[in-house]
Coordinates of C-alpha atoms and ligand atoms in Angstrom, one line a residue:
X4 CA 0.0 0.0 0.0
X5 CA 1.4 3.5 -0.8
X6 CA 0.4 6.6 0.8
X7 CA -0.1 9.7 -1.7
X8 CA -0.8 12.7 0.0
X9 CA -1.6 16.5 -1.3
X10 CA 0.9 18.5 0.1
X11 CA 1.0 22.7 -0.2
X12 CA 4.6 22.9 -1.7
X13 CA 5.7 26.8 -2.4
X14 CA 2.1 27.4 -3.0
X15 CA 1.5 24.2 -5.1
X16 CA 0.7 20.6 -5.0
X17 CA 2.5 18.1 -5.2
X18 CA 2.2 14.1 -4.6
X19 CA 4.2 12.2 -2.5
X20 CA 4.6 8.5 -1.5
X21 CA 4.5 8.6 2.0
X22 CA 4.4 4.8 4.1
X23 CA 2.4 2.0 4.3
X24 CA -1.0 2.3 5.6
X25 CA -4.3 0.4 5.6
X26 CA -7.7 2.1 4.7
X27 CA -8.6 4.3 1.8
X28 CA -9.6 7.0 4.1
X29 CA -9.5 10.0 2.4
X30 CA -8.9 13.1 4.3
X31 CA -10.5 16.6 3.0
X32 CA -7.9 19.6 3.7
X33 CA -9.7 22.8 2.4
X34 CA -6.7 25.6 1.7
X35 CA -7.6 29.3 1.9
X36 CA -5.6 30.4 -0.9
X37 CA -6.5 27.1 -3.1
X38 CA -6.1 28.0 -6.5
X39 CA -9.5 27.8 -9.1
X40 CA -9.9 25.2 -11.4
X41 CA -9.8 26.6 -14.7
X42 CA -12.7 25.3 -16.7
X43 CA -10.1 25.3 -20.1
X44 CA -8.3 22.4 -18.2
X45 CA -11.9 20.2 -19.7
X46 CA -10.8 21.7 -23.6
X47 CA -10.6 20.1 -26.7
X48 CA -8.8 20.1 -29.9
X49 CA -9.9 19.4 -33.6
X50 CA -7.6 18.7 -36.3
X51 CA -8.2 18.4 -40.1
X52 CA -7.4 14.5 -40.1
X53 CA -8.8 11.9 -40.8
X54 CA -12.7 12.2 -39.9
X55 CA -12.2 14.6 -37.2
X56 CA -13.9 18.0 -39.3
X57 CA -15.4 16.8 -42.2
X58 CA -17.3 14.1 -41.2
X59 CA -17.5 14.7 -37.7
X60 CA -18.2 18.1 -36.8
X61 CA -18.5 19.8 -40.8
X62 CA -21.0 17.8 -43.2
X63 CA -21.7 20.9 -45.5
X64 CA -24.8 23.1 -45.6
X65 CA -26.6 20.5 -48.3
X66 CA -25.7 17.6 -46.0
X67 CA -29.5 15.5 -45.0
X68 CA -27.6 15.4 -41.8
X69 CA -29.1 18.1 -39.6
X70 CA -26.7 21.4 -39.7
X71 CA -25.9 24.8 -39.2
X72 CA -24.0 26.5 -41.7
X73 CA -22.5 23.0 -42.5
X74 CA -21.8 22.1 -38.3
X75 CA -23.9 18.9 -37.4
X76 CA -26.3 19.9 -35.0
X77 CA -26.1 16.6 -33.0
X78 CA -22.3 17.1 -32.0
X79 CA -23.1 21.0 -31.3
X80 CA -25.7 19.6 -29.2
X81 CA -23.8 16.5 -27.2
X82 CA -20.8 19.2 -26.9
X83 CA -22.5 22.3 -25.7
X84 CA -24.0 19.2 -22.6
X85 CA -20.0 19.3 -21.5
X86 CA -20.0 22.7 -21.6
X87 CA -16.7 22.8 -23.6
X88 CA -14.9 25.6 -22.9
X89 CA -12.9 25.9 -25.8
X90 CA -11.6 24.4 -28.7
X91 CA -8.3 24.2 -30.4
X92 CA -8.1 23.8 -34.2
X93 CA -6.3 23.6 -37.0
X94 CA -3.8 21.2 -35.2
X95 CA -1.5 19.6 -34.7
X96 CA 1.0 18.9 -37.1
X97 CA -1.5 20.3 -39.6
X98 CA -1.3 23.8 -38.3
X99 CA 2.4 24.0 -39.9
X100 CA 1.5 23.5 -43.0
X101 CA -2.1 25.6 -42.9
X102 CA -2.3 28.8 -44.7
X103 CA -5.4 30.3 -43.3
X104 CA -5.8 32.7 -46.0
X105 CA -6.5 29.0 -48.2
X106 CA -9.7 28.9 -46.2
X107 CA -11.1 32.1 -46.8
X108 CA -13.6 33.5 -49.2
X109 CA -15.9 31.7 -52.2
X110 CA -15.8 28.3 -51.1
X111 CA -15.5 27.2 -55.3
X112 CA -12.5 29.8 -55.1
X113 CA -10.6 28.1 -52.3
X114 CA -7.3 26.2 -53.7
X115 CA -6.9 22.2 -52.8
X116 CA -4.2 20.7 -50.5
X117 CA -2.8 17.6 -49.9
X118 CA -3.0 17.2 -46.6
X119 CA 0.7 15.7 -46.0
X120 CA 0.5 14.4 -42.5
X121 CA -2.8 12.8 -42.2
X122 CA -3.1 10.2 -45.4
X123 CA -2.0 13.0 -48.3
X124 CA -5.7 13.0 -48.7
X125 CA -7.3 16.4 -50.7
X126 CA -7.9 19.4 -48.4
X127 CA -10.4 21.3 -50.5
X128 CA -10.1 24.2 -47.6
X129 CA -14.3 24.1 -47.3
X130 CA -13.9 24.6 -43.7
X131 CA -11.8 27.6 -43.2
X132 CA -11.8 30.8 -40.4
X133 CA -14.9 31.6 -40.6
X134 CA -16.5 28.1 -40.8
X135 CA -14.7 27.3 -37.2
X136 CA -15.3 30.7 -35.9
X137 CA -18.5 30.9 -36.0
X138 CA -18.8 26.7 -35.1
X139 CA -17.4 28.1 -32.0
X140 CA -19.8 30.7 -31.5
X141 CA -22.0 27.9 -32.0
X142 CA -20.8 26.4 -29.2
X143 CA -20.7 28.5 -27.0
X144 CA -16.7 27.9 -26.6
X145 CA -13.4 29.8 -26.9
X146 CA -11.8 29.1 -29.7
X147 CA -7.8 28.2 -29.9
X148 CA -6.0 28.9 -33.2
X149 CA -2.7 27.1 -33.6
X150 CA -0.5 29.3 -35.9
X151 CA 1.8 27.9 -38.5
X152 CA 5.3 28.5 -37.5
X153 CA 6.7 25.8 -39.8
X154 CA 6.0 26.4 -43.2
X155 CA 4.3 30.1 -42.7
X156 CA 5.4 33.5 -41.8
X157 CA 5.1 36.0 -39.1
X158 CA 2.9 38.2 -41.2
X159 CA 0.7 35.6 -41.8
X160 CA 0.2 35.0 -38.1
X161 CA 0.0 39.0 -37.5
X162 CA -2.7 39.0 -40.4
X163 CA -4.7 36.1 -38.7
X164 CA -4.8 38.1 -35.8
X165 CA -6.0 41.5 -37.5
X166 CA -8.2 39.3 -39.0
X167 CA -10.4 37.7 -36.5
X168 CA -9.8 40.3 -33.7
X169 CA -9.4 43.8 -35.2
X170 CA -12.3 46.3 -35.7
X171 CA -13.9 46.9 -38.8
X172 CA -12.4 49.4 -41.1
X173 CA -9.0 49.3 -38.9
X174 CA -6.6 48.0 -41.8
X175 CA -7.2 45.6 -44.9
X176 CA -7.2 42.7 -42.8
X177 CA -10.9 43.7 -41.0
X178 CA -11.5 45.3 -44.5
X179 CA -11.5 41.6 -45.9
X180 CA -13.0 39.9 -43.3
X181 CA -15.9 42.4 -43.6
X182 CA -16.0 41.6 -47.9
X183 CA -16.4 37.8 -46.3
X184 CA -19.8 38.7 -44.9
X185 CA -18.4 39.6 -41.0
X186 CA -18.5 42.5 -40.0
X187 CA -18.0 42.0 -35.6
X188 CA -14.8 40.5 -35.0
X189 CA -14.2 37.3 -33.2
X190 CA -11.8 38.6 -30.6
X191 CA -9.6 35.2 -30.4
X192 CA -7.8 35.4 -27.4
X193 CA -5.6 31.8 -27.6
X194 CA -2.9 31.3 -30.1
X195 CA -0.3 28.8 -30.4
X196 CA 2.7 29.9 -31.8
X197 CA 3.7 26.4 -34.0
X198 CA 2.6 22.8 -32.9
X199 CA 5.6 20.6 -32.3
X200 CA 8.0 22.6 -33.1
X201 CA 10.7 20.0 -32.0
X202 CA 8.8 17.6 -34.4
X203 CA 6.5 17.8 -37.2
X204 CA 6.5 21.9 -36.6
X205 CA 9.9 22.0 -37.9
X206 CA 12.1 19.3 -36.5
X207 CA 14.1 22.2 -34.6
X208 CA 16.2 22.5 -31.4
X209 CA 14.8 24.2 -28.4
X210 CA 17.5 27.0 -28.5
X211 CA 16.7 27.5 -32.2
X212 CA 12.8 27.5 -31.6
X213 CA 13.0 29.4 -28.4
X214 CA 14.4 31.9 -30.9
X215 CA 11.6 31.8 -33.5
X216 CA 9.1 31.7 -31.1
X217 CA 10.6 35.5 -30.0
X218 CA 10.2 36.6 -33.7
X219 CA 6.8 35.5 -34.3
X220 CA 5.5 36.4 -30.7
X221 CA 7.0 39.7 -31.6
X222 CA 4.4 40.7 -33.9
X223 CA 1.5 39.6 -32.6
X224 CA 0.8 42.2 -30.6
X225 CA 2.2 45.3 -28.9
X226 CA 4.5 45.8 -26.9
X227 CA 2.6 45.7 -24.0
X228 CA 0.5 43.3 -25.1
X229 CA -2.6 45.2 -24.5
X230 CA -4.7 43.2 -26.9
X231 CA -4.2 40.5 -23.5
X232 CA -4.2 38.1 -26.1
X233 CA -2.6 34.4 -24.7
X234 CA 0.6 33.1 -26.6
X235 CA 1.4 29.5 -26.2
X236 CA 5.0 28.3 -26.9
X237 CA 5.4 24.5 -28.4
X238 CA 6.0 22.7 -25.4
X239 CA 7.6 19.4 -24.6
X240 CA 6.7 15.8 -25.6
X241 CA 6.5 13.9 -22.5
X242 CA 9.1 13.9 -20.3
X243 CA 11.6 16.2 -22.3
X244 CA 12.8 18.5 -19.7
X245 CA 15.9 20.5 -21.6
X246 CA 13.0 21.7 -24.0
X247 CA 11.0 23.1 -21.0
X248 CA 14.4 24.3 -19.6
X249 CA 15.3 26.0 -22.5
X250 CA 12.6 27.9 -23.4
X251 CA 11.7 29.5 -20.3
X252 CA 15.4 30.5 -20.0
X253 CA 15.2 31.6 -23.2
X254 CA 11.9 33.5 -24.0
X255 CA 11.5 36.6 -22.0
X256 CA 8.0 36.6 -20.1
X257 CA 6.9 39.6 -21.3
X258 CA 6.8 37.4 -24.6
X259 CA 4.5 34.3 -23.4
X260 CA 1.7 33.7 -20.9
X261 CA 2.0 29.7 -22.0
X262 CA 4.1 26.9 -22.0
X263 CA 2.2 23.5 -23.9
X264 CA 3.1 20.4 -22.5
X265 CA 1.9 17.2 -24.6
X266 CA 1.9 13.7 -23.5
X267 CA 0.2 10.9 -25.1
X268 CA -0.4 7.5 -23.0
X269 CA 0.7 4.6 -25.6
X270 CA 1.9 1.2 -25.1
X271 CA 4.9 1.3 -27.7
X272 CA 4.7 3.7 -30.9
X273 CA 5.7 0.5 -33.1
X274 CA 2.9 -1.6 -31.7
X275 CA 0.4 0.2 -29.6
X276 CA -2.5 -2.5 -29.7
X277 CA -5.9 -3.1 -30.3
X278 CA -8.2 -0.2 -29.1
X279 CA -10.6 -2.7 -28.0
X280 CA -9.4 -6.1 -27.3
X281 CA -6.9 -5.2 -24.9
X282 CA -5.2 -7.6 -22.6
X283 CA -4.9 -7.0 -18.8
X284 CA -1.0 -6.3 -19.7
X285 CA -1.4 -3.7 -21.7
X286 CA -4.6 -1.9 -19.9
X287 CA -1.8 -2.0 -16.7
X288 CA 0.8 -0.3 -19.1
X289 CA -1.5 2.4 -20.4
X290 CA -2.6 3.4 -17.0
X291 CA 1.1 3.4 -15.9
X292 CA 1.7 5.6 -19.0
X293 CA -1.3 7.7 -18.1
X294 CA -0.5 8.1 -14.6
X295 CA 3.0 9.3 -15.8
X296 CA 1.2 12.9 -16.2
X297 CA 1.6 13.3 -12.3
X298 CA 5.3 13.5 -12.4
X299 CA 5.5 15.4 -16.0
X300 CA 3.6 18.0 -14.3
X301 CA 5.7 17.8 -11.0
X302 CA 9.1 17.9 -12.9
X303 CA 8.1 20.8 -16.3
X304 CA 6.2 22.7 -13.3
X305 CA 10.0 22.9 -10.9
X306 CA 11.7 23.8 -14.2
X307 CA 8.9 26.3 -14.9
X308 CA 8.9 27.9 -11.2
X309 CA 12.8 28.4 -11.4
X310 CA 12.4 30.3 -14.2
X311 CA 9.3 32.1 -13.6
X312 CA 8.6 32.4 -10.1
X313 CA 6.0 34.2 -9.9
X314 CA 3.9 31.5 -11.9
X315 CA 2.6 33.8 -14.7
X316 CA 3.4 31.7 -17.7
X317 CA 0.4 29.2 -17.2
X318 CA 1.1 25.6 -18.0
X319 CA -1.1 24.0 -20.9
X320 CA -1.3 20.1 -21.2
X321 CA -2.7 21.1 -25.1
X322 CA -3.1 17.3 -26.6
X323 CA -3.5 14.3 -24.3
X324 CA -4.9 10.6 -24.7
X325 CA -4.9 7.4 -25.3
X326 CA -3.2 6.3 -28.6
X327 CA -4.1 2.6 -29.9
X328 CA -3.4 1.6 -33.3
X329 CA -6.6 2.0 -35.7
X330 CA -9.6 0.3 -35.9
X331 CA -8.5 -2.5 -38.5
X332 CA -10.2 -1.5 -41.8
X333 CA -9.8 2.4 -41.6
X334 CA -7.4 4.4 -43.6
X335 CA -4.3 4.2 -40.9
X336 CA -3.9 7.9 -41.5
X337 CA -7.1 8.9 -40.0
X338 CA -6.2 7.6 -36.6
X339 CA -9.5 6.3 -35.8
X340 CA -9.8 4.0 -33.0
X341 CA -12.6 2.8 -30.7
X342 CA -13.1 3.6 -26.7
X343 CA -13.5 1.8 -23.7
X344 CA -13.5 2.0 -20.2
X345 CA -10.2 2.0 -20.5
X346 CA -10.5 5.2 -21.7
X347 CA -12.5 6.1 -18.9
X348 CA -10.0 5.6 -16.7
X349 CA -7.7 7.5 -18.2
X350 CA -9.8 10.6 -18.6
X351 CA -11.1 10.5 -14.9
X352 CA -7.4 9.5 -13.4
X353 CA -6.0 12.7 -16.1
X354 CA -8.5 15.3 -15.0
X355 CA -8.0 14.3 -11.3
X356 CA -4.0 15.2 -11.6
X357 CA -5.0 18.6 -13.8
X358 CA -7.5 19.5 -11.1
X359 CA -5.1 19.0 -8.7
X360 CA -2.6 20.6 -10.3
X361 CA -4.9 23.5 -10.9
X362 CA -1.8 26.8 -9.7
X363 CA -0.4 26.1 -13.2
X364 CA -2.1 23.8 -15.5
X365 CA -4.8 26.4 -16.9
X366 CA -5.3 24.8 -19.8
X367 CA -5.5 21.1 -21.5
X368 CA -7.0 19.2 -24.7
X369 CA -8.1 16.5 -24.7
X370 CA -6.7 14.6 -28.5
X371 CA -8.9 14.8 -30.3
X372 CA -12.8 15.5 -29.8
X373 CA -14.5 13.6 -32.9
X374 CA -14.1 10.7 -34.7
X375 CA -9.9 10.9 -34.0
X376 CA -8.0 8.8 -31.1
X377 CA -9.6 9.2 -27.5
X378 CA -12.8 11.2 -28.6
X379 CA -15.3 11.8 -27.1
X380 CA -17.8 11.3 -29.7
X381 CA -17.9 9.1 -32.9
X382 CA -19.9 9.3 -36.1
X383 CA -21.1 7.0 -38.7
X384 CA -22.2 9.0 -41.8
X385 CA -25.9 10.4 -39.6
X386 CA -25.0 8.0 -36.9
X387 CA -23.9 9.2 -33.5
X388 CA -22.3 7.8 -30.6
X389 CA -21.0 9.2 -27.1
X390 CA -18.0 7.2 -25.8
X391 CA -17.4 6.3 -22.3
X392 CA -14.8 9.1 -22.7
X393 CA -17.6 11.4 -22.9
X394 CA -19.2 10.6 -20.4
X395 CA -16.3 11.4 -17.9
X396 CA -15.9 15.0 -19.0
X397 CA -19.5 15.3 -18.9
X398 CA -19.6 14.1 -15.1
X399 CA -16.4 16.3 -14.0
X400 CA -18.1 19.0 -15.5
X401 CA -19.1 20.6 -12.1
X402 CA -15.1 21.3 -10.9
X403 CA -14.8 23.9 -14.1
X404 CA -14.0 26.8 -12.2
X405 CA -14.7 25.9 -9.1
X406 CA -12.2 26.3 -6.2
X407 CA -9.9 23.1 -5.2
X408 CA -10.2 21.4 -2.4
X409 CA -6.9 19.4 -1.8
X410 CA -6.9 15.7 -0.4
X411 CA -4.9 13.5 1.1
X412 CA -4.9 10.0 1.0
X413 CA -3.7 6.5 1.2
X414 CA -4.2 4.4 -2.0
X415 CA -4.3 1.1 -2.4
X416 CA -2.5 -1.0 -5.0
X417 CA -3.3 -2.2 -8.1
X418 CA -1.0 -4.9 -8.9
X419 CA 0.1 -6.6 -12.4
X420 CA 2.7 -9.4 -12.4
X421 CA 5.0 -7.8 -10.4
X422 CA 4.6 -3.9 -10.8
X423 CA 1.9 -1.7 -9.1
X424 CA 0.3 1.5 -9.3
X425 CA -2.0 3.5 -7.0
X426 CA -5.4 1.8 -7.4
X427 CA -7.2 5.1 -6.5
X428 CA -7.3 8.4 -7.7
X429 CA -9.0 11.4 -6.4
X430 CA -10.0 15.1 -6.5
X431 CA -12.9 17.8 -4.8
X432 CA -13.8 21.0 -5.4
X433 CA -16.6 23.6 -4.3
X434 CA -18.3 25.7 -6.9
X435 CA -19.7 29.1 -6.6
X436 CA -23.2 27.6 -5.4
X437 CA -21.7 26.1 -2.4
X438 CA -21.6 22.7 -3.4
X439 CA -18.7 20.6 -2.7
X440 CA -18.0 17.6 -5.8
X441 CA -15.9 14.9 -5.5
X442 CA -14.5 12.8 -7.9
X443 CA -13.3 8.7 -7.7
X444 CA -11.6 6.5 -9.9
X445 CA -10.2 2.9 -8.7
X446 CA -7.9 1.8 -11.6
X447 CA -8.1 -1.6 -10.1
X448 CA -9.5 -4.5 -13.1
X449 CA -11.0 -6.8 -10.5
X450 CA -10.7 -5.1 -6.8
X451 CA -13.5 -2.6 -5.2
X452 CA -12.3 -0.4 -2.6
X453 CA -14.0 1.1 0.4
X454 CA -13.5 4.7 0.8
X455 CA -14.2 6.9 3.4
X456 CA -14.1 10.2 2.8
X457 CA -13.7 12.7 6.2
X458 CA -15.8 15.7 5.2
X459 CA -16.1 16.6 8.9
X460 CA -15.4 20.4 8.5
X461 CA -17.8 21.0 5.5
X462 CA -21.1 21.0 7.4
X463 CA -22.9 18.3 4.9
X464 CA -26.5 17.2 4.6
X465 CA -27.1 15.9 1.4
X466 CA -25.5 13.7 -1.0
X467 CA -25.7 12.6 -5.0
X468 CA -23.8 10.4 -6.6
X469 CA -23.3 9.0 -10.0
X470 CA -21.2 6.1 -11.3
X471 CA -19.7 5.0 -14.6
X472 CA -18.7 1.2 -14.2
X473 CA -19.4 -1.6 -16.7
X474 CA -19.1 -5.3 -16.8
X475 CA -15.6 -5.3 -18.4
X476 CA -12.8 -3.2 -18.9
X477 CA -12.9 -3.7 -22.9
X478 CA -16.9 -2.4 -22.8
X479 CA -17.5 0.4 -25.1
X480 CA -20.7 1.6 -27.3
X481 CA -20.9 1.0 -30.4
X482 CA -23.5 2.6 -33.6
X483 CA -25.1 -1.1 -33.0
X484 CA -25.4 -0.7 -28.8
X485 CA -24.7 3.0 -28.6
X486 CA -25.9 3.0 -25.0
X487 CA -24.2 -0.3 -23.4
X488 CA -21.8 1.9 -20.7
X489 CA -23.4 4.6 -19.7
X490 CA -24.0 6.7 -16.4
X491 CA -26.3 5.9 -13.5
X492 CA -27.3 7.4 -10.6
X493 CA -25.1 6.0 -7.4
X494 CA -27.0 5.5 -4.2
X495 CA -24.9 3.4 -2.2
X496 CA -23.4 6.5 -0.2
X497 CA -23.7 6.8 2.9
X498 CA -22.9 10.4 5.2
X499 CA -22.7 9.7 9.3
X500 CA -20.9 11.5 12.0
X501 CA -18.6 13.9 9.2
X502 CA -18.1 10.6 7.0
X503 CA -18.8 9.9 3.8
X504 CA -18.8 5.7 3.3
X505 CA -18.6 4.3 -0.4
X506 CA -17.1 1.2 -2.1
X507 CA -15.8 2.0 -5.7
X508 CA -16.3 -1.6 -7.9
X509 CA -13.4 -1.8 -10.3
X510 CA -12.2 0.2 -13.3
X511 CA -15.1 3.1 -12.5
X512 CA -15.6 6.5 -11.7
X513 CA -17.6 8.0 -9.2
X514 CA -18.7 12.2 -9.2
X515 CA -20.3 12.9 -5.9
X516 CA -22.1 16.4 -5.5
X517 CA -22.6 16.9 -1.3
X518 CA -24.7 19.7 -0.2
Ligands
AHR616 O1 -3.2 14.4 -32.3 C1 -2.5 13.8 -33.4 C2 -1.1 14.4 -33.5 O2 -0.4 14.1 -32.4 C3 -1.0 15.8 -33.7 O3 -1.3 16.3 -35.0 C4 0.4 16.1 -33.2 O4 0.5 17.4 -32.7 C5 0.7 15.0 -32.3 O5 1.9 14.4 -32.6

C-alpha cells in the first residue's frame, strides 16, 4: 500500500509517497488560498485528419444530416452538454503546413491541398476561419488557433490576428473579413505559436525555436500586449525537460503567458494494440503511461517555477490521450480507433492530476474531440455515438472553475505481475453555489475499494452520486449498442458523524455532489 498525499509545496501541490498504511480513508484539507480550477483544463482540440472535421463536426450546408452553416447539430448539441470551454483547431502537425488565407472567401474559389501528415488526402479548404469561428460561437466555446510557424510567416500570423480580432475598417485585414460577410470580429484570445515545433512543426532544437518563437511572438501584438491576447510556446513531448528548460530561459516573459506540455499514454509507438481487445497487460501499461502525467507535471512545473517564479506563464497540457493503433479497416492515416472503459480511466485518473494541479495547469486538450483517437464522440455517416470518454468529461463537469479542495490519502494497490500503481485516484472542489464535488476513480481491473471520505469540517446534509462502471474493462458503445456503458445514478453513499462511506467496484468513476 502506498500513501499519496496533497501536500501545499511553495504554494502548489504536489504528490508524494509517504508509508504504508491500511484504509482508503481520504482526508478533505480545504486551503484558503487554493487555487481555481480553470474550466479550459476540460478543452478540446480538432484537427483536419482523418474524420475529425469533415465528417464529424463539418458535413456541409446541403448535407441531409441536420446542420448549421455545415456544423452537425447533434455534436453541437452533445458538446454544448459538456459545456466545452474551448476548442483548439487547426492542429497539430497540420497547423504547420495551414495557410489560413487557403480557407477564406468563395468556397468554389478556395485552392486544394494535400493534406501531407494525415493520409495525403485532398484538403479542399471548405472549412476555413470563418467556418470554425462561427462553429465556436455555436458552441458556445473559446476558440484556440494554432499558428503555422513551420512552413508560414510572421505576417501571416499577424494578419490572422488583425483578421479575427481587429475592428472593422482598422486595416485591410478587418476590411476583408468584412468583404467575407463579418462585420463584428471574433476577438480570439488563444494562439499557439507552431505545434511541435521539436517535431512535425519544424524538426528544430529548443535553442533554435525558443528563438523563433521570440520573432513570431513579436508581432502579434504590442509591446505591452494590450490586446491581453494568450501566446502559447510548443512545449515538450513527454518527459523532455531540456526543452521546458530552455525555453523559459530563453523567451523573456513579457513574450509568453504559455508553456504547452503534450503527452500521449501509448503502449509502444511501433505496436500500440488493439483499441478494443486489450489484454490485462497492456490496460496495466496504459494506465502506468497515463498516470506518468503526475510526475511530468511535477518535474516541467520545478523547471517552470525556477524560471518564472512568480507562476505567470500558465502551464497548458494542449493534446493528451490514449493512442491505440486504428480500428482494423480504416485508412491508418485517419487515426481512428474505438473507446472503452479503458478510456475512462484515463480521462477520470487525467483530469484528477489537472484539477489537482490546478496553480499552473490552466489549460489542456483532450486529442482529439470527434471521430480521432480518445474522442469523445464518434460518427457513422448520420449516426452518433457518445463514448465512455464522454461521459467522464460530462460528469467532472461541475469542478470547471470551481475552487480546489486538496486531499490527502492512502491508496491502495493495483498490482500486475509484479509492478503496481496506486489503485485510487481522487480530487474535490466547491463551486460558486456552495456545493462541494468529489471525484473517484479505482484503476483496479478486479478489486472494489472502500473509501471513506472525512468531510467533517464542511457542514454536509445531502449527498448525490453517480457512477460509470461496466461489466468489463474492454466495454465500449458501439453505432449497434450505442448505450451499453453509460451513467447511472449511485446511491450506495452513505454520510454519518462527518463521513462519507462508499465502495468503488473496479475500473469506475464516481462524481459525488454533497450539499
Ligand atoms: O493528435 C494527433 C497528432 O499528435 C497531432 O497532430 C500532433 O501534434 C501530435 O503528434
Amino acid at each position: 500500500m502506498s500513501k499519496f498525499i496533497a501536500l501545499a509545496v511553495g504554494g502548489f501541490l504536489l504528490m508524494t509517497n509517504i508509508s504504508n498504511a491500511q484504509a482508503v480513508a481520504i482526508k478533505v484539507e480545504p486551503q484558503e488560498d487554493a487555487p481555481q480550477i480553470s474550466k479550459h483544463i476540460y478543452g478540446h482540440f480538432a484537427e483536419h485528419l482523418g474524420r475529425c472535421i469533415y465528417g464529424g463536426f463539418y458535413v456541409g450546408e446541403d448535407s441531409d444530416i441536420p446542420n448549421t452553416a455545415g456544423v452537425r447539430m447533434d455534436v453541437v448539441e452533445a458538446l454544448r452538454e459538456l459545456s466545452i470551454p474551448n476548442l483548439r483547431w487547426p492542429g497539430g502537425c497540420f497547423a504547420d503546413t495551414y495557410h489560413w488565407k487557403d480557407g477564406i472567401g468563395p468556397k468554389e474559389e478556395r485552392p486544394s491541398i494535400l493534406n501531407i501528415w494525415w493520409g495525403n488526402v485532398r484538403e479542399d479548404n471548405s472549412f476555413g476561419t470563418h467556418e470554425f469561428l462561427n462553429m465556436c460561437e455555436l458552441l458556445g466555446t473559446e476558440p484556440y488557433l494554432s499558428a503555422n510557424v513551420g512552413s508560414g510567416t510572421p505576417q501571416e500570423l499577424a494578419d490572422w490576428i488583425k483578421y479575427t480580432n481587429h475592428p472593422a475598417g482598422t486595416s485591410p485585414m478587418p476590411e476583408l473579413r468584412e468583404e467575407y460577410g463579418r462585420e463584428e470580429p471574433w476577438k480570439v484570445t488563444y494562439w499557439g505559436i507552431g505545434n511541435e515545433a521539436w517535431g512535425c512543426g519544424g524538426n528544430m532544437t529548443p535553442e533554435y525555436y525558443s528563438d523563433v518563437y521570440r520573432r513570431y511572438a513579436t508581432f502579434t501584438t504590442d509591446w505591452r500586449n494590450s490586446d491581453g491576447l494568450v501566446r502559447v510556446a510548443s512545449g515538450a513531448s513527454s518527459s523532455d525537460y531540456n526543452w521546458t528548460e530552455v525555453l523559459m530561459k530563453n523567451i523573456p516573459k513579457n513574450l509568453i503567458e504559455a508553456m504547452a506540455l503534450h503527452h500521449y499514454s501509448v503502449i509502444d509507438w511501433g505496436n500500440k494494440g488493439p483499441s478494443t481487445e486489450f489484454s490485462e497487460g497492456q490496460y496495466f501499461t496504459i494506465m502506468e503511461r497515463a498516470l506518468l502525467m503526475e510526475e511530468l507535471i511535477q518535474k516541467h512545473t520545478a523547471i517552470m517555477d525556477k524560471h518564472d517564479p512568480e507562476q505567470k506563464v500558465a502551464l497548458f497540457v494542449d493534446e493528451w490521450g490514449g493512442w491505440y493503433d486504428p480500428e482494423p479497416g480504416t485508412n491508418p492515416g485517419f487515426l481512428y480507433q474505438q473507446n472503452t472503459m479503458r478510456d475512462a480511466m484515463i480521462a477520470g485518473t487525467t483530469l484528477n492530476i489537472f484539477n489537482n494541479h490546478a496553480d499552473r495547469v490552466k489549460m489542456a486538450n483532450l486529442a482529439q474531440a470527434v471521430n480521432v483517437l480518445q474522442a469523445v464522440i464518434l460518427t457513422d455517416e448520420e449516426k452518433m455515438i457518445l463514448t465512455p470518454t464522454y461521459h467522464v468529461m460530462r460528469m467532472y463537469k461541475v469542478h470547471q472553475d470551481a475552487t480546489l479542495i486538496p486531499l490527502s490519502f492512502e491508496s491502495p494497490e493495483y498490482t500486475h505481475e509484479d509492478k503496481s500503481l496506486p489503485a485510487i485516484s481522487a480530487s474535490a472542489s466547491r463551486d460558486a453555489a456552495g456545493n462541494t464535488h468529489f471525484s473517484l476513480v479505482n484503476i483496479d481491473s478486479e478489486k472494489a475499494h472502500e473509501i471513506q471520505l472525512d468531510v467533517s469540517g464542511l457542514d454536509l446534509s445531502k449527498v448525490l452520486g453517480e457512477i460509470l462502471s461496466a461489466d468489463k474493462l474492454q466495454d465500449h458503445n458501439s453505432f449497434d449498442n450505442p448505450d451499453k456503458v453509460h451513467p447511472e445514478s449511485f446511491k450506495k453513499i452513505q454520510l454519518k458523524g462527518g463521513t462519507l462511506s462508499l465502495e468503488i467496484p473496479p475500473f469506475s468513476v464516481i462524481v459525488i455532489t454533497a450539499k
